[in-house]
Coordinates of C-alpha atoms in Angstrom, one line a residue:
M1 CA 67.0 103.8 130.3
S2 CA 69.3 101.4 128.4
S3 CA 72.8 100.8 129.7
P4 CA 75.7 101.7 127.5
P5 CA 77.2 99.0 125.2
P6 CA 80.1 97.1 126.6
L7 CA 83.6 98.3 125.8
P8 CA 85.5 96.3 123.2
L9 CA 87.9 94.8 125.7
E10 CA 85.7 94.6 128.7
G11 CA 86.4 91.5 130.7
R12 CA 89.8 91.0 129.0
A13 CA 93.2 91.1 130.6
A14 CA 96.4 92.4 128.9
V15 CA 100.1 92.4 129.5
V16 CA 102.0 95.4 128.0
T17 CA 105.8 95.3 128.2
G18 CA 107.9 98.4 128.1
A19 CA 104.8 100.2 129.3
G20 CA 106.3 102.7 131.7
R21 CA 107.1 105.3 129.0
G22 CA 106.5 106.3 125.4
L23 CA 104.7 103.9 123.1
G24 CA 104.1 101.2 125.8
R25 CA 102.5 103.7 128.1
A26 CA 100.2 105.0 125.4
E27 CA 99.2 101.4 124.5
A28 CA 98.5 100.4 128.1
L29 CA 96.3 103.5 128.6
E30 CA 94.4 102.7 125.4
L31 CA 93.8 99.1 126.3
A32 CA 92.5 100.2 129.7
R33 CA 90.3 102.9 128.0
L34 CA 88.8 100.1 125.9
G35 CA 88.0 98.1 129.0
A36 CA 91.0 95.8 129.6
A37 CA 92.6 95.1 132.9
V38 CA 96.3 95.7 132.4
V39 CA 99.6 94.4 133.8
V40 CA 102.0 97.3 133.2
N41 CA 105.5 95.8 132.8
D42 CA 108.6 98.0 132.7
Y43 CA 112.1 97.2 134.0
G44 CA 112.4 100.9 134.7
Q45 CA 116.0 101.6 133.8
P46 CA 116.5 105.3 133.1
G47 CA 118.9 105.0 130.1
R48 CA 117.5 104.1 126.7
D49 CA 120.6 102.0 126.3
G50 CA 119.5 99.9 129.2
S51 CA 121.8 101.6 131.6
G52 CA 121.1 102.6 135.2
A53 CA 119.4 100.9 138.1
A54 CA 116.0 99.2 137.6
S55 CA 113.1 101.1 139.2
A56 CA 109.5 100.3 139.9
G57 CA 108.6 104.0 139.4
P58 CA 107.6 104.1 135.7
A59 CA 105.4 101.0 135.8
E60 CA 103.8 102.0 139.1
E61 CA 103.0 105.5 137.7
V62 CA 101.2 104.2 134.6
A63 CA 99.3 101.6 136.7
A64 CA 98.2 104.3 139.1
E65 CA 97.2 106.5 136.2
I66 CA 94.9 103.7 134.9
R67 CA 93.4 103.1 138.3
A68 CA 92.8 106.9 138.7
E69 CA 90.6 106.7 135.6
G70 CA 88.6 103.9 137.0
G71 CA 90.4 101.0 135.3
R72 CA 92.2 98.0 136.7
A73 CA 96.0 97.8 136.5
V74 CA 98.9 96.4 138.4
A75 CA 102.6 97.1 137.9
H76 CA 105.2 94.4 137.1
T77 CA 108.9 95.3 137.0
G78 CA 110.5 92.1 135.8
D79 CA 113.1 91.9 132.9
V80 CA 111.3 90.3 130.0
A81 CA 114.6 89.2 128.5
D82 CA 115.0 86.9 131.5
F83 CA 113.2 83.6 130.8
E84 CA 111.9 83.0 134.3
Q85 CA 110.9 86.6 134.9
A86 CA 108.9 86.5 131.6
R87 CA 107.2 83.3 132.9
A88 CA 106.4 85.2 136.1
L89 CA 104.9 88.1 134.1
V90 CA 102.4 85.9 132.3
A91 CA 101.6 84.1 135.6
A92 CA 101.0 87.5 137.3
A93 CA 98.3 88.4 134.8
V94 CA 96.5 85.1 135.4
Q95 CA 96.8 85.3 139.1
E96 CA 95.7 89.0 139.3
F97 CA 92.9 89.0 136.8
G98 CA 92.1 85.3 136.3
T99 CA 93.0 85.3 132.7
L100 CA 95.4 86.5 130.0
D101 CA 93.9 87.5 126.7
I102 CA 96.2 90.1 125.2
L103 CA 100.0 90.4 125.0
V104 CA 101.6 93.6 123.7
N105 CA 105.4 93.5 123.4
N106 CA 107.1 96.8 123.3
A107 CA 110.2 96.6 125.6
G108 CA 113.5 97.6 124.0
I109 CA 116.8 99.4 124.2
L110 CA 119.3 101.0 121.8
R111 CA 123.0 100.5 121.4
D112 CA 123.7 102.2 118.1
R113 CA 127.0 101.7 116.3
M114 CA 128.1 101.1 112.7
V115 CA 128.6 97.5 112.0
F116 CA 132.4 97.8 111.6
S117 CA 132.6 99.3 115.1
M118 CA 130.0 97.4 117.1
S119 CA 131.1 95.4 120.1
E120 CA 129.9 91.9 120.9
E121 CA 128.1 93.2 124.0
E122 CA 126.3 96.0 122.0
W123 CA 125.1 93.3 119.6
D124 CA 124.1 90.8 122.3
S125 CA 122.3 93.3 124.6
V126 CA 120.0 94.6 121.9
I127 CA 119.2 91.1 120.5
R128 CA 118.5 90.0 124.1
V129 CA 116.0 92.7 125.1
H130 CA 114.2 93.0 121.8
L131 CA 114.2 89.6 120.2
K132 CA 114.6 87.3 123.1
G133 CA 112.3 89.5 125.2
H134 CA 109.6 89.1 122.6
F135 CA 110.2 85.3 122.4
N136 CA 110.1 84.9 126.2
T137 CA 106.7 86.4 126.7
V138 CA 105.2 84.9 123.5
R139 CA 106.4 81.5 124.6
F140 CA 104.7 81.5 128.0
A141 CA 101.5 83.3 126.7
A142 CA 101.3 80.7 123.8
A143 CA 101.6 77.8 126.3
H144 CA 98.9 79.4 128.4
W145 CA 96.5 79.7 125.5
R146 CA 97.3 76.2 124.2
E147 CA 96.5 74.7 127.6
R148 CA 93.3 76.7 127.9
S149 CA 92.2 75.6 124.4
K150 CA 92.9 71.9 125.2
A151 CA 90.9 72.2 128.4
A152 CA 88.0 74.0 126.6
G153 CA 88.0 71.6 123.7
G154 CA 88.2 74.4 121.2
P155 CA 89.5 77.9 120.3
V156 CA 90.1 80.5 123.0
Y157 CA 90.6 84.3 122.9
G158 CA 94.2 85.4 122.5
R159 CA 95.9 88.4 120.8
I160 CA 99.6 89.1 120.4
V161 CA 100.8 92.5 119.1
N162 CA 104.6 92.6 118.6
T163 CA 106.7 95.7 117.8
S164 CA 109.1 95.8 114.9
S165 CA 110.5 99.0 113.1
E166 CA 111.0 100.7 109.8
A167 CA 114.7 100.1 110.6
F168 CA 114.0 96.5 109.5
L169 CA 111.9 97.6 106.4
A170 CA 114.0 100.4 105.0
G171 CA 117.4 99.8 106.6
S172 CA 119.3 101.8 109.2
A173 CA 123.0 102.1 108.7
G174 CA 124.0 102.7 112.4
Q175 CA 121.6 100.1 113.9
P176 CA 122.6 96.6 112.6
N177 CA 121.7 95.0 116.0
Y178 CA 118.4 96.8 116.2
A179 CA 117.4 96.2 112.6
A180 CA 118.3 92.5 112.9
A181 CA 116.3 92.2 116.1
K182 CA 113.3 93.9 114.5
G183 CA 113.5 91.7 111.5
G184 CA 113.7 88.6 113.7
I185 CA 110.5 89.8 115.5
V186 CA 108.6 89.8 112.2
G187 CA 109.7 86.2 111.6
L188 CA 108.8 85.2 115.2
T189 CA 105.4 86.8 114.7
T190 CA 104.5 85.1 111.4
S191 CA 105.7 81.7 112.7
T192 CA 103.6 82.2 115.9
A193 CA 100.6 83.3 113.9
L194 CA 100.6 80.0 112.0
A195 CA 101.3 77.9 115.1
L196 CA 98.5 79.4 117.2
A197 CA 95.7 80.0 114.7
K198 CA 94.0 76.7 115.5
Y199 CA 93.8 77.7 119.1
G200 CA 91.9 81.0 118.3
V201 CA 95.0 83.2 118.9
T202 CA 96.2 85.9 116.5
A203 CA 99.7 87.4 116.3
N204 CA 100.4 90.6 114.4
V205 CA 103.3 93.0 114.3
I206 CA 103.5 96.8 113.9
C207 CA 106.2 99.2 112.8
P208 CA 105.3 102.4 114.7
R209 CA 106.8 105.8 114.1
A210 CA 106.6 108.0 117.2
R211 CA 108.5 110.6 119.2
T212 CA 109.8 108.8 122.3
R213 CA 112.9 108.4 124.3
M214 CA 114.1 105.8 121.9
T215 CA 113.7 108.0 118.8
E216 CA 114.7 111.4 120.2
D217 CA 117.7 111.6 117.8
V218 CA 115.7 110.5 114.8
F219 CA 113.1 113.2 115.1
A220 CA 115.2 115.9 116.6
G221 CA 114.7 118.1 113.5
F222 CA 110.9 117.8 113.6
A223 CA 109.4 120.5 115.8
R224 CA 106.4 119.8 117.9
P225 CA 103.3 121.8 116.8
E226 CA 102.3 124.7 119.0
D227 CA 98.7 123.5 118.9
G228 CA 97.0 120.2 118.5
L229 CA 98.4 116.7 118.8
D230 CA 102.0 116.1 117.7
P231 CA 101.9 114.1 114.4
L232 CA 104.6 112.0 116.0
A233 CA 102.8 111.4 119.3
P234 CA 102.5 107.8 120.5
E235 CA 98.8 108.3 120.8
H236 CA 98.6 107.9 117.0
V237 CA 99.9 104.3 117.4
A238 CA 97.9 103.2 120.4
P239 CA 94.4 102.9 118.7
L240 CA 95.8 100.3 116.2
V241 CA 97.1 98.2 119.1
G242 CA 93.7 98.5 120.8
Y243 CA 92.0 97.4 117.6
L244 CA 94.3 94.4 116.9
A245 CA 93.7 93.3 120.5
S246 CA 89.9 93.4 120.0
P247 CA 87.3 90.9 118.8
A248 CA 86.9 93.0 115.6
A249 CA 90.4 91.9 114.4
A250 CA 89.7 88.2 114.6
R251 CA 90.5 87.7 110.9
I252 CA 93.8 89.6 111.0
N253 CA 96.6 87.2 111.6
G254 CA 100.3 87.2 110.7
Q255 CA 100.2 90.7 109.4
L256 CA 102.7 93.6 109.4
L257 CA 101.3 97.1 109.6
V258 CA 103.2 100.4 109.6
V259 CA 101.5 103.1 111.7
H260 CA 102.1 106.8 112.5
G261 CA 100.5 110.2 112.5
G262 CA 97.0 109.1 111.5
M263 CA 98.2 106.6 108.8
V264 CA 98.1 102.8 108.7
A265 CA 99.8 100.9 105.9
V266 CA 99.3 97.2 105.4
V267 CA 102.6 95.7 104.2
E268 CA 102.5 92.8 101.8
R269 CA 104.9 89.8 102.1
P270 CA 107.9 90.2 99.7
R271 CA 107.1 89.4 96.1
V272 CA 109.4 88.1 93.3
A273 CA 110.6 91.1 91.3
A274 CA 112.2 89.1 88.6
K275 CA 112.9 85.5 87.7
F276 CA 115.6 83.9 85.5
D277 CA 115.8 80.3 84.5
S278 CA 119.0 78.5 83.5
K279 CA 119.1 77.1 79.9
Q280 CA 121.0 74.1 81.1
D281 CA 121.2 71.8 84.2
T282 CA 122.5 74.6 86.4
F283 CA 123.7 78.2 86.2
T284 CA 127.2 79.0 85.2
Y285 CA 129.0 82.1 86.2
D286 CA 128.8 83.6 82.7
E287 CA 125.1 82.9 82.4
L288 CA 124.4 84.6 85.8
D289 CA 126.5 87.5 84.7
A290 CA 124.4 87.8 81.5
V291 CA 121.1 88.0 83.3
L292 CA 121.7 89.5 86.7
T293 CA 124.2 92.2 85.8
P294 CA 121.9 94.0 83.4
H295 CA 119.0 93.6 85.7
Y296 CA 120.8 95.4 88.6
A297 CA 122.4 97.9 86.2
E298 CA 119.0 99.4 85.7
R299 CA 118.5 100.1 89.4
P300 CA 120.1 103.1 91.2
Q301 CA 123.4 102.3 92.9
G302 CA 122.9 101.5 96.6
E303 CA 119.2 100.8 96.3
T304 CA 118.0 98.3 98.8
F305 CA 114.9 96.5 99.9
A306 CA 111.9 97.3 97.7
A307 CA 109.5 98.0 100.7
A308 CA 111.3 101.3 101.2
E309 CA 110.3 102.3 97.7
V310 CA 106.7 101.2 98.0
L311 CA 106.0 102.9 101.3
G312 CA 108.2 105.9 100.9
L313 CA 109.5 105.3 104.3
R314 CA 112.4 106.7 106.3
R315 CA 114.0 105.4 109.4
G316 CA 111.7 105.4 112.4

């Protein structure tokens, strides 16, 4: 009797940040289901704005859930926005499982406010957790893979999946800090993808739409179905993360994908919508007025980034 084929991530080790609840939890469980050993990271603060005392409870519960299903998992409760704690998180995976192969960044908080009312602290705190938190873990994982590649004399296995948002793609009036952080994460990911490709490492970024603690206001008007899986369940997002973490996705690098409710959209890089050339050495005000004013007069007032039109997206 033949043995079953190996799982796609068997023998791999993953770090998932923000994995105590919501999307991160679903992603950690999916990676474990596919065979990966998982470091479940969550700072454990109860407030979605990052308020309240840190707790080991959420991370410990998810790690215990994975172990109860026969998988391997440990909890880590460090703050990924702290440079040294992010270093310790990457080191914990190597120490516990002997390797780090997959990094999934999902940790974040919200401090929503209109731009004309936002405080400096509300801006800094969201940029710190989302953008700096992503950078910190990527920085130490990238260094780990680079050293492994130099020691091996060739490419190694490494996968990064970062988390952006449709708030970056389509705009979100009350979230200038969040939208800016999520846009920065896309830039961080594409830069990382170019830097690490020669070492065998891929870096991609997703814009998920799911009903979680972070989005409870956004989807308050969308009722959960009485039967079947909620179209907004995080479980719709997790399989894409598992796939991007797998050997099958080796050719996918530096890509942005939107995912929700059984749908995956591959987002192209921005393209030039129109081009105007000066008829002299440089543009004058009058010449710019003559070409740009008519061009924008043909577009609806207040229309913004074209990705929102192409994808038919709303805030998520």
